[in-house]
Amino acid sequence: MSKFAPKPAEMAAQMNQDYLVEKVKAHESDWMETPPEFRPGNWCYAPAPEVVESLGLDNPRKWSPDEEDWKLPADYKARIHQGMKERLDKNRAFKLFMDVCVRCGACADKCHFFLGTGDPKNMPVMRAELMRSVYRNDFTMAGKILKDWVGARKLTPEVVKEWFMYFYQCTECRRCSVFCPYGIDTAEITLMARELLHLLGVNINWILKPASDCNRTGNHLGIEPHTFTQVVESLVDDIEDVTGVSVNPTFNRKGAEVLFITPSGDAFAEPGLYTMMGYMLLFEHVGLDYTFSTYASEGGNFGLFTGNEVMKKLNAKMYHEAQRLGVKWILGGECGHMWRVVHQYMDTMNGPADFLETPINPITGTVFDFAKSTKMVHIAEFTADLIRNNKLKLDPKRNDHRVLTFHDSCNTSRGMGMIEEPRYILHKVANKFYEMPEKTIREQTFCCGSGSGLNTEEYMDIRMRGAFPRASAVKHVAERNGVNLLTAICAIDRVTLTAAMRYWNPGVEVSGLHELVGNALIMEGEKERDIDLREDDLELEEEE
Amino acid sequence: MSLEVNGVDIDLDEDGYLVDRNQWNEDIALALAKTEDVEMSEKHWEIVNFLRKYYEEYQIAPMVKILAKEVAKLNNIDKRESSKMLYNLFPSGPAKQACKIAGLPKPTGCV
């Protein structure tokens, strides 16, 4: 259990109490006069100066959010004003979102952080108001004349601290946007706020370090090429132990038909690596001509959580590598935010990728027309197509020791609208699959509570509060249907939900989709399968 | 944060990991083990030494699965037993505790 979060029972009691406390507080002082309170578990560490420098960002220095003096640049007000002006001119969505909200309140109770903390500033409308108030003061006539009568206020160091607290207490999950009658996208506002805070050197290590590592080595974990190869080869040995089948991945192979890119967490973190084993079994099963790259060895893009420029640069490396290797198209693994970047930003940032071909599934002949611009296909789309064309031999009974439910990852469901493909696959590879309540899945899915680069240990208190709505829905199906496995198609989900399940629902494990595909695949020349990819026994234990 | 070892102040990060990996020596390892309530035995040292060797070669701490395989090999036991053994030796998790004692940095990203 983390030292940065109380025990679950204490947390639950606190959560009940906090609702009352926050209600009282809200009446005691106006929100503008209520400063943020930094306590262990509710803020993330600042990045080391050399990390900030390596990304070319401003004001590298040693500082900590729990200290009084944040060592802001002397001209901090001018920097924010200028930064806002530039973004308002360039980004029409930002300008619209600053002006258009009518405060109807539809978003208020849709945020997992509001539900888990009871803090009014976590209502999406209020989160945006933290910035709109400064926008009104600096950029609108009414604000300049009528000041706080129309909700305008000046930027102060306290406001900077408040922005830092609440724009890093948003996971850019966009659940609130589903309910907003104007379609205001809070994630875009948070993205802008984080960019503006960079101008002052106010940011967090857990986002900038992976972005910096990816810039240097090609992946968030900073895995060097020979290490990446060693890790994958080690998983190849494990596959042979379980199935008796030897798979033969290649690395940096020029002329392969497909470049396969997945989050580095799949190569390096449990339980993601079991999903990596599943991918390799699948590719062997259908004889796909593919290669890994030790340079484009990261599907994720912590640039999305940093700012547009970093996002663009990290996204470009995948396409450079595809061009260098001369592949036809890119197949992407189970990642969340990677797909948001590819689906919503890639085309105007770095596209179109006309040096690649419109993806065609070489096994079924299906043309993935929807990917004709980005040239990138999600593995769930690829596998669903294989199954639909009867190209996979599957034995779903091999997942009978699991009773599963599916967590829609925010970025694949709301960010790219991929909702049916994973479910179609799950129904074919497993027999016991139960959905969580309707308002917590599909496009209304609840965030894991730690997305957008907040999956760090020192943030555990807020993370477990943010995970509470998702965990409650899992608890519902665990109690009703005996669910013991939560499946998700995102590497961040796989690690953050593992922590959340241990905390709120002990006994429920977490897996990727292709781990279950790997279990079910009947491989040519395999030995008798009595264990799954985790090397757990396949048969359910007999109940006494 | 810092830690006094043999009269010298050693810099640690916010979570108590060694800032400068090159400062590491066995006395510092013992002091770090103490911060984690781990009493170092021969088996503990075997793992710490493997971690350091792996880091030298690969510039990152090995994932637990690879560590468990190595421990299985060293002790001539199967992978399940070795995983159990690792958690017995380092109760708060071998990745976190053993790496800290070996003076390796924490990983960041989707982990």
XYZ file of C-alpha atoms in Angstrom:
655
model
C 0.000 0.000 0.000
C 1.292 3.455 -0.876
C 2.398 5.866 1.832
C 0.750 8.573 -0.299
C -2.798 7.327 0.298
C -4.668 6.309 3.447
C -6.046 2.780 3.831
C -9.193 2.206 1.706
C -11.582 2.229 4.679
C -10.110 5.507 5.956
C -10.301 6.967 2.461
C -13.962 5.986 2.189
C -14.734 7.645 5.535
C -12.768 10.749 4.522
C -14.603 10.904 1.227
C -17.964 11.000 2.980
C -16.732 13.657 5.358
C -15.025 15.728 2.666
C -18.273 16.280 0.876
C -19.566 18.006 3.995
C -16.331 19.891 4.623
C -16.177 21.197 1.074
C -19.839 22.251 1.208
C -19.187 24.289 4.346
C -16.001 25.750 2.884
C -17.805 26.775 -0.249
C -20.141 28.911 1.842
C -17.419 30.284 4.088
C -15.273 31.912 1.454
C -15.690 32.872 -2.169
C -13.893 30.493 -4.520
C -11.507 33.216 -5.623
C -10.385 33.620 -2.019
C -9.939 29.893 -1.370
C -6.303 29.017 -2.060
C -5.182 25.513 -3.106
C -3.826 23.346 -0.332
C -0.815 21.149 -1.120
C -0.604 18.056 1.072
C 1.115 14.659 0.605
C -0.650 12.644 -2.088
C -2.279 15.551 -3.980
C 0.621 16.944 -6.031
C 3.277 15.544 -8.368
C 7.018 16.094 -8.154
C 8.607 18.875 -10.188
C 10.967 17.796 -12.981
C 14.742 17.961 -12.617
C 16.231 21.030 -14.352
C 18.110 18.895 -16.918
C 14.836 17.231 -18.010
C 13.231 20.641 -18.611
C 16.306 21.752 -20.547
C 16.384 18.641 -22.716
C 12.915 19.502 -24.059
C 13.861 23.132 -24.628
C 11.274 24.348 -22.098
C 11.502 27.504 -19.976
C 12.817 28.255 -16.497
C 14.688 25.062 -15.523
C 15.376 25.163 -11.779
C 15.020 23.181 -8.583
C 11.647 23.784 -6.980
C 8.820 21.944 -5.256
C 5.044 22.569 -5.255
C 4.834 22.181 -1.461
C 7.225 25.103 -0.912
C 5.978 28.697 -0.691
C 8.285 30.175 -3.348
C 7.928 28.549 -6.768
C 10.704 30.693 -8.255
C 8.468 31.987 -11.050
C 10.084 34.289 -13.606
C 9.727 37.991 -12.704
C 7.689 38.661 -15.870
C 5.290 35.764 -15.256
C 2.187 37.909 -15.896
C 3.441 39.133 -19.262
C 4.427 35.609 -20.284
C 0.958 34.225 -19.581
C -0.744 37.194 -21.246
C 1.373 36.842 -24.383
C 0.985 33.033 -24.362
C -2.798 33.328 -24.097
C -2.926 35.931 -26.847
C -0.956 33.746 -29.248
C -3.141 30.733 -28.534
C -6.402 32.669 -28.818
C -5.280 33.892 -32.244
C -4.126 30.491 -33.439
C -6.603 28.094 -31.868
C -10.263 28.878 -32.591
C -11.517 26.095 -30.326
C -9.698 27.675 -27.383
C -11.235 31.083 -28.077
C -14.691 29.522 -28.406
C -14.332 27.538 -25.173
C -13.288 30.680 -23.298
C -16.438 32.521 -24.447
C -19.255 30.067 -24.919
C -20.096 28.344 -21.595
C -23.578 29.184 -20.225
C -22.988 27.486 -16.851
C -25.871 25.044 -17.272
C -24.137 22.588 -14.956
C -24.592 19.494 -17.122
C -20.881 18.694 -16.715
C -20.689 19.305 -12.977
C -21.106 15.780 -11.641
C -19.611 13.958 -14.651
C -15.957 14.276 -13.612
C -14.367 11.353 -11.743
C -12.187 13.771 -9.769
C -15.227 15.755 -8.640
C -16.998 12.532 -7.638
C -13.912 11.311 -5.776
C -12.870 14.555 -4.051
C -16.100 16.547 -3.672
C -13.999 19.627 -4.448
C -16.127 22.203 -6.360
C -13.082 23.284 -8.377
C -13.101 19.816 -9.920
C -16.441 20.485 -11.599
C -15.397 20.896 -15.244
C -17.250 24.218 -15.466
C -15.215 25.505 -12.517
C -11.962 24.078 -13.833
C -12.418 26.118 -16.993
C -13.545 29.125 -14.926
C -10.110 29.195 -13.274
C -8.760 30.216 -16.667
C -11.792 32.066 -18.037
C -11.576 34.498 -15.114
C -8.090 35.569 -16.223
C -9.149 35.577 -19.876
C -12.014 37.958 -19.053
C -9.705 40.276 -17.164
C -7.098 40.443 -19.907
C -9.099 40.108 -23.113
C -12.712 41.285 -22.697
C -14.095 44.807 -22.359
C -16.632 43.774 -19.710
C -13.923 42.177 -17.617
C -11.637 45.174 -17.880
C -14.364 47.552 -16.692
C -16.547 45.518 -14.343
C -13.791 43.296 -12.861
C -15.067 40.669 -10.422
C -18.673 41.687 -11.045
C -18.395 39.660 -14.228
C -16.051 37.047 -12.771
C -12.769 38.577 -13.909
C -9.586 38.463 -11.859
C -5.917 39.262 -12.245
C -3.236 36.628 -12.480
C -1.261 36.220 -9.233
C 1.177 33.556 -7.997
C -1.794 32.073 -6.100
C -3.746 31.743 -9.353
C -0.730 30.024 -10.950
C -0.719 27.541 -8.068
C -4.440 26.973 -8.462
C -4.013 26.318 -12.206
C -1.242 23.857 -11.462
C -3.346 21.992 -8.934
C -6.500 21.688 -11.032
C -5.118 21.387 -14.556
C -3.042 18.507 -13.238
C -6.170 17.196 -11.544
C -7.760 16.628 -14.944
C -6.895 13.541 -16.967
C -8.061 15.014 -20.293
C -10.533 12.093 -20.418
C -13.334 14.206 -22.015
C -16.236 12.541 -20.233
C -17.648 15.975 -19.343
C -17.600 16.954 -23.031
C -20.033 14.135 -23.867
C -22.652 15.859 -21.715
C -21.903 19.495 -22.643
C -24.645 20.887 -24.922
C -22.026 23.151 -26.521
C -19.423 20.418 -26.880
C -16.849 22.288 -24.813
C -13.770 20.070 -24.693
C -12.171 20.442 -21.279
C -9.159 18.419 -22.458
C -8.335 21.193 -24.937
C -8.560 23.772 -22.153
C -6.309 21.659 -19.924
C -3.847 21.221 -22.781
C -3.703 25.007 -23.230
C -3.324 25.560 -19.488
C -0.431 23.113 -19.291
C 1.236 24.833 -22.258
C 0.853 28.215 -20.567
C 2.279 26.856 -17.317
C 5.333 25.588 -19.229
C 6.094 29.220 -20.067
C 6.717 29.729 -16.336
C 8.519 26.414 -15.822
C 5.587 24.953 -13.869
C 5.194 21.268 -14.793
C 5.649 17.713 -13.464
C 8.421 15.130 -13.677
C 6.224 12.145 -14.481
C 5.217 13.705 -17.799
C 8.398 15.512 -18.813
C 10.821 12.686 -17.983
C 9.106 10.120 -20.263
C 8.722 12.771 -23.004
C 12.426 13.583 -22.689
C 13.409 9.895 -22.665
C 11.264 9.252 -25.729
C 12.911 12.154 -27.499
C 16.324 10.642 -26.721
C 15.853 6.867 -27.064
C 12.523 6.456 -28.864
C 10.455 5.297 -25.898
C 9.121 6.623 -22.588
C 11.076 4.251 -20.414
C 14.415 5.164 -21.977
C 15.007 1.572 -23.125
C 18.111 1.354 -25.330
C 17.926 -0.684 -28.578
C 19.854 -3.713 -27.263
C 17.691 -3.731 -24.121
C 14.448 -3.628 -26.095
C 15.628 -6.632 -28.115
C 16.721 -8.524 -25.003
C 13.366 -7.943 -23.306
C 11.330 -9.108 -26.305
C 13.592 -12.169 -26.755
C 13.023 -13.026 -23.106
C 9.255 -12.961 -23.735
C 9.818 -15.243 -26.749
C 11.353 -17.797 -24.347
C 8.336 -17.473 -22.055
C 5.979 -18.060 -24.990
C 7.835 -21.252 -25.775
C 7.587 -22.387 -22.133
C 3.805 -21.934 -22.198
C 2.915 -23.106 -25.724
C 5.886 -25.068 -27.037
C 5.813 -22.782 -30.072
C 8.791 -20.719 -31.084
C 7.910 -17.270 -32.457
C 10.447 -15.240 -34.407
C 10.058 -11.462 -34.166
C 12.455 -9.276 -36.171
C 13.803 -5.829 -35.353
C 14.478 -2.868 -37.662
C 14.006 -5.110 -40.698
C 13.883 -3.169 -43.946
C 11.263 -4.252 -46.434
C 8.864 -5.821 -43.924
C 5.253 -5.280 -44.957
C 4.133 -3.875 -41.624
C 5.830 -1.908 -38.842
C 4.348 -2.844 -35.468
C 4.434 -0.177 -32.749
C 3.029 -0.604 -29.253
C 3.520 1.267 -25.956
C 6.832 0.458 -24.299
C 4.841 -0.530 -21.217
C 3.816 -3.662 -23.156
C 7.466 -4.662 -23.357
C 8.324 -3.761 -19.830
C 5.459 -3.637 -17.350
C 3.150 -6.245 -15.880
C 0.522 -7.062 -16.945
C 1.180 -5.433 -20.356
C 3.905 -7.874 -21.268
C 1.382 -10.735 -21.401
C -0.414 -8.714 -24.056
C 2.894 -8.399 -25.918
C 3.123 -12.207 -25.838
C -0.412 -12.322 -27.264
C 0.531 -10.040 -30.174
C 3.495 -12.216 -31.094
C 1.411 -15.404 -30.974
C -1.205 -13.765 -33.212
C 1.365 -12.628 -35.793
C 2.918 -16.108 -35.826
C -0.538 -17.687 -36.170
C -1.371 -15.746 -39.347
C 2.196 -15.455 -40.665
C 2.252 -11.653 -40.707
C 5.331 -10.094 -42.334
C 6.111 -7.537 -39.617
C 8.989 -5.924 -37.793
C 9.509 -4.143 -34.491
C 11.638 -1.016 -34.409
C 14.080 -0.302 -31.593
C 13.865 3.400 -32.486
C 10.106 3.830 -32.911
C 9.703 1.639 -29.845
C 6.888 3.665 -28.311
C 3.298 4.053 -29.442
C 2.384 6.355 -26.578
C 3.017 10.063 -26.782
C 3.525 11.966 -23.525
C 3.830 14.988 -25.799
C 0.008 15.074 -25.768
C 0.197 15.753 -22.015
C 2.993 18.289 -22.501
C 2.067 20.488 -25.459
C 1.603 20.598 -29.210
C 5.254 20.960 -30.223
C 6.520 17.992 -28.217
C 3.525 15.909 -29.329
C 4.272 16.650 -32.974
C 7.934 15.728 -32.649
C 7.311 12.425 -30.857
C 4.556 11.486 -33.317
C 6.839 12.167 -36.279
C 9.408 9.538 -35.261
C 6.973 6.701 -35.999
C 6.491 7.961 -39.533
C 10.199 8.652 -40.110
C 10.953 5.104 -39.098
C 8.200 3.645 -41.300
C 9.654 5.575 -44.217
C 13.230 4.507 -43.433
C 12.277 0.831 -43.204
C 10.174 1.015 -46.355
C 7.126 -0.700 -44.829
C 3.669 -0.358 -46.416
C 1.757 0.687 -43.307
C 1.841 0.778 -39.510
C -0.012 -1.548 -37.159
C -0.448 -0.088 -33.683
C -0.828 -1.887 -30.359
C -3.118 -1.472 -27.365
C -2.461 2.092 -26.269
C -4.894 4.832 -25.315
C -3.549 8.297 -25.968
C -1.439 7.128 -28.917
C -4.722 6.707 -30.792
C -6.063 10.072 -29.759
C -2.938 11.645 -31.260
C -3.092 9.526 -34.431
C -6.830 9.903 -34.868
C -7.296 13.574 -34.020
C -3.983 15.370 -34.512
C -1.572 13.411 -36.708
C -3.119 14.342 -40.031
C -2.773 18.104 -39.575
C 0.478 17.908 -37.565
C 2.588 15.556 -39.668
C 0.296 14.166 -42.345
C -0.718 13.028 -44.745
C 1.746 10.142 -44.746
C 1.630 9.656 -48.519
C 4.926 7.790 -48.611
C 3.029 4.804 -47.115
C 0.200 2.794 -48.689
C -3.444 2.557 -47.671
C -3.382 -0.348 -45.215
C -4.578 -3.704 -46.561
C -4.832 -6.744 -44.320
C -2.529 -9.172 -46.175
C -4.342 -12.190 -44.735
C -7.949 -11.211 -45.538
C -7.502 -8.636 -48.288
C -9.628 -6.118 -46.372
C -8.791 -2.522 -47.272
C -8.728 -0.322 -44.170
C -10.086 2.667 -46.009
C -10.662 4.727 -42.870
C -6.880 4.761 -42.340
C -5.995 5.953 -45.810
C -4.580 9.206 -44.477
C -2.804 8.177 -41.264
C -1.796 4.726 -42.647
C -2.160 3.337 -39.181
C -4.513 0.552 -38.042
C -5.390 -0.385 -34.468
C -4.687 -4.014 -33.595
C -8.284 -4.525 -32.383
C -9.502 -3.537 -35.862
C -6.956 -5.912 -37.395
C -7.853 -8.862 -35.164
C -11.612 -8.302 -35.448
C -11.185 -8.425 -39.232
C -9.210 -11.690 -38.967
C -11.924 -13.266 -36.829
C -14.737 -12.057 -39.073
C -12.993 -13.735 -42.013
C -12.468 -16.994 -40.085
C -8.694 -16.768 -40.118
C -8.120 -17.600 -36.445
C -8.443 -20.958 -34.702
C -9.702 -20.132 -31.247
C -10.570 -22.058 -28.123
C -12.392 -19.665 -25.782
C -12.511 -22.337 -23.033
C -8.875 -21.479 -22.305
C -10.129 -18.277 -20.727
C -12.787 -20.059 -18.674
C -10.789 -19.517 -15.489
C -11.521 -15.798 -15.973
C -14.809 -13.949 -15.577
C -14.227 -10.681 -17.324
C -15.537 -7.210 -17.916
C -14.282 -4.554 -20.330
C -13.094 -1.058 -19.455
C -13.416 1.310 -22.429
C -10.301 3.445 -22.432
C -11.190 7.150 -22.699
C -8.982 7.772 -25.701
C -10.016 4.799 -27.813
C -13.732 5.135 -27.043
C -14.291 8.907 -26.909
C -11.154 9.785 -28.866
C -11.582 7.487 -31.851
C -15.006 5.901 -31.450
C -13.693 2.350 -31.260
C -16.309 0.635 -29.156
C -17.502 -2.553 -30.871
C -14.254 -4.163 -32.105
C -12.813 -5.105 -28.699
C -16.202 -6.468 -27.603
C -16.527 -8.523 -30.785
C -13.103 -10.053 -30.093
C -13.845 -10.676 -26.406
C -17.023 -12.586 -27.252
C -14.989 -14.853 -29.562
C -12.036 -15.528 -27.240
C -13.817 -15.862 -23.895
C -17.075 -17.372 -22.649
C -17.693 -15.348 -19.511
C -17.982 -11.661 -20.304
C -20.244 -9.238 -18.427
C -20.710 -5.520 -19.095
C -20.551 -2.878 -16.386
C -23.598 -0.554 -16.041
C -24.488 1.291 -19.248
C -23.659 4.810 -17.996
C -20.088 3.800 -17.106
C -19.023 2.227 -20.401
C -18.693 2.981 -24.120
C -18.596 6.748 -24.767
C -19.694 7.384 -21.167
C -16.800 5.384 -19.760
C -15.158 6.492 -16.515
C -11.451 7.293 -16.539
C -8.989 5.015 -14.739
C -8.272 8.090 -12.609
C -4.570 8.384 -13.474
C -4.481 9.108 -17.200
C -2.743 11.989 -19.005
C 0.551 11.300 -17.257
C -0.657 11.338 -13.652
C 0.126 7.673 -12.941
C 2.841 8.434 -10.424
C 3.245 7.071 -6.913
C 3.329 10.405 -5.056
C -0.120 11.266 -6.465
C -1.766 8.159 -5.016
C -4.378 9.879 -2.832
C -5.928 11.762 -5.772
C -5.473 8.775 -8.097
C -7.453 6.446 -5.848
C -10.195 9.067 -5.441
C -10.293 9.528 -9.220
C -10.481 5.769 -9.744
C -13.394 5.413 -7.341
C -16.261 5.724 -9.892
C -14.646 3.164 -12.237
C -13.848 0.852 -9.328
C -17.440 1.091 -8.059
C -18.771 -0.097 -11.435
C -16.308 -3.008 -11.393
C -17.371 -3.860 -7.858
C -20.959 -4.034 -9.081
C -20.194 -6.761 -11.651
C -17.717 -8.482 -9.330
C -20.476 -8.915 -6.762
C -23.254 -9.694 -9.223
C -21.446 -11.819 -11.810
C -18.239 -12.893 -10.089
C -16.031 -10.818 -12.391
C -12.346 -11.336 -11.565
C -10.635 -9.795 -14.573
C -10.828 -6.249 -15.921
C -9.677 -6.029 -19.542
C -8.502 -2.780 -21.137
C -6.790 -1.747 -24.378
C -4.455 0.904 -22.941
C -1.039 0.519 -21.310
C -1.669 3.276 -18.759
C -4.955 1.565 -17.834
C -3.212 -1.733 -17.337
C -0.892 -0.327 -14.669
C -3.219 2.241 -13.094
C -6.233 -0.055 -12.878
C -4.023 -2.724 -11.337
C -3.261 -0.277 -8.509
C -6.914 0.803 -8.304
C -8.216 -2.785 -8.159
C -5.735 -3.723 -5.430
C -6.978 -0.710 -3.506
C -10.747 -0.804 -4.047
C -11.467 -4.355 -5.318
C -8.819 -6.836 -4.147
C -9.070 -10.074 -6.127
C -9.849 -8.436 -9.468
C -6.885 -8.581 -11.845
C -6.256 -6.532 -14.977
C -5.336 -7.677 -18.481
C -4.987 -6.520 -22.052
C -7.236 -7.785 -24.851
C -4.530 -9.657 -26.763
C -3.405 -11.534 -23.688
C -6.804 -13.252 -23.880
C -6.456 -13.663 -27.660
C -3.061 -15.304 -27.043
C -4.566 -17.690 -24.513
C -7.324 -18.734 -26.912
C -5.233 -19.133 -30.089
C -4.730 -22.754 -31.158
C -1.198 -22.663 -32.533
C 0.158 -25.111 -35.073
C 2.481 -27.601 -33.375
C 1.626 -26.432 -29.873
C 1.980 -28.617 -26.817
C -0.966 -29.322 -24.539
C -1.876 -25.974 -22.999
C -2.379 -26.397 -19.246
C -1.268 -22.917 -18.207
C -2.144 -19.440 -19.525
C 0.327 -16.751 -20.574
C 0.736 -15.726 -16.918
C 1.644 -19.355 -16.222
C -1.461 -19.713 -14.057
C -3.272 -23.058 -14.239
C -6.058 -23.170 -16.788
C -8.546 -25.292 -14.840
C -10.654 -23.581 -12.239
C -9.677 -24.771 -8.814
C -12.184 -27.260 -7.434
C -14.281 -25.757 -4.702
C -14.294 -27.782 -1.526
C 16.576 14.256 1.179
C 19.934 12.923 2.242
C 21.426 9.993 4.121
C 24.528 10.054 6.291
C 26.883 7.147 5.616
C 30.296 7.003 7.308
C 30.116 10.725 8.042
C 29.328 11.694 4.437
C 25.950 13.129 3.340
C 24.589 11.207 0.350
C 21.920 12.897 -1.832
C 18.627 11.028 -2.231
C 15.604 11.976 -4.361
C 12.094 12.626 -2.979
C 11.399 8.906 -2.648
C 14.736 8.041 -1.105
C 16.512 6.762 -4.234
C 20.208 7.497 -4.749
C 20.646 10.586 -6.953
C 24.160 9.753 -8.192
C 24.402 6.068 -9.047
C 28.207 6.220 -9.143
C 28.380 6.995 -5.422
C 27.039 3.538 -4.605
C 29.024 1.210 -2.341
C 28.109 -1.613 0.003
C 27.863 0.653 3.051
C 25.398 2.891 1.229
C 23.442 -0.215 0.179
C 23.228 -1.293 3.822
C 22.036 2.158 4.851
C 19.423 2.190 2.050
C 18.290 -1.309 3.081
C 17.774 0.021 6.585
C 15.438 2.749 5.275
C 13.348 -0.068 3.766
C 13.495 -2.304 6.868
C 15.328 -4.978 4.904
C 18.037 -6.980 6.613
C 20.595 -7.932 3.987
C 21.444 -11.639 3.686
C 23.587 -13.451 1.134
C 20.454 -13.995 -1.000
C 19.683 -10.261 -0.912
C 23.220 -9.430 -2.059
C 23.002 -11.936 -4.883
C 19.960 -10.086 -6.252
C 21.392 -6.623 -5.674
C 24.568 -7.606 -7.511
C 22.593 -9.060 -10.415
C 20.579 -5.836 -10.677
C 23.746 -3.751 -10.823
C 25.292 -6.011 -13.450
C 22.099 -5.897 -15.549
C 21.969 -2.118 -15.274
C 25.580 -1.796 -16.419
C 24.751 -3.777 -19.529
C 21.245 -2.499 -20.319
C 20.996 0.967 -18.651
C 17.687 0.123 -17.007
C 16.570 -2.117 -14.149
C 15.293 -5.492 -15.390
C 11.577 -6.164 -15.270
C 10.486 -8.454 -12.469
C 9.885 -11.351 -14.867
C 13.512 -11.316 -15.994
C 14.707 -10.958 -12.416
C 12.560 -13.931 -11.365
C 14.046 -16.031 -14.150
C 17.567 -15.169 -13.034
C 16.757 -16.017 -9.409
C 15.269 -19.330 -10.556
C 18.472 -20.115 -12.407
C 20.752 -19.115 -9.512
C 18.818 -21.193 -6.993
C 17.796 -24.035 -9.232
C 14.079 -23.555 -8.543
C 11.089 -22.952 -10.859
C 9.776 -19.507 -11.843
C 6.802 -19.567 -9.478
C 8.965 -20.411 -6.499
C 11.511 -17.760 -7.417
C 8.831 -15.094 -7.681
C 7.611 -16.052 -4.199
C 11.178 -15.952 -2.924
C 11.684 -12.453 -4.345
C 8.646 -11.115 -2.509
C 9.764 -12.810 0.682
C 13.151 -11.117 0.444
C 11.718 -7.727 -0.605
C 8.175 -7.538 0.826
C 7.249 -4.113 -0.661
C 8.070 -5.367 -4.149
C 11.417 -6.393 -5.631
C 11.223 -3.756 -8.394
C 10.978 -0.928 -5.902
C 12.947 -2.132 -2.903
C 15.756 -4.123 -4.473
C 16.394 -1.408 -7.066
C 16.577 1.251 -4.392
C 19.129 -0.760 -2.428
C 21.114 -1.394 -5.613
C 21.227 2.373 -6.199
C 19.248 2.272 -9.461
C 16.813 5.026 -10.510
C 13.033 4.516 -10.634
C 11.497 3.997 -14.059
C 8.897 6.473 -15.445
C 6.220 6.131 -18.146
C 3.407 3.611 -18.464
C 4.696 1.512 -15.573
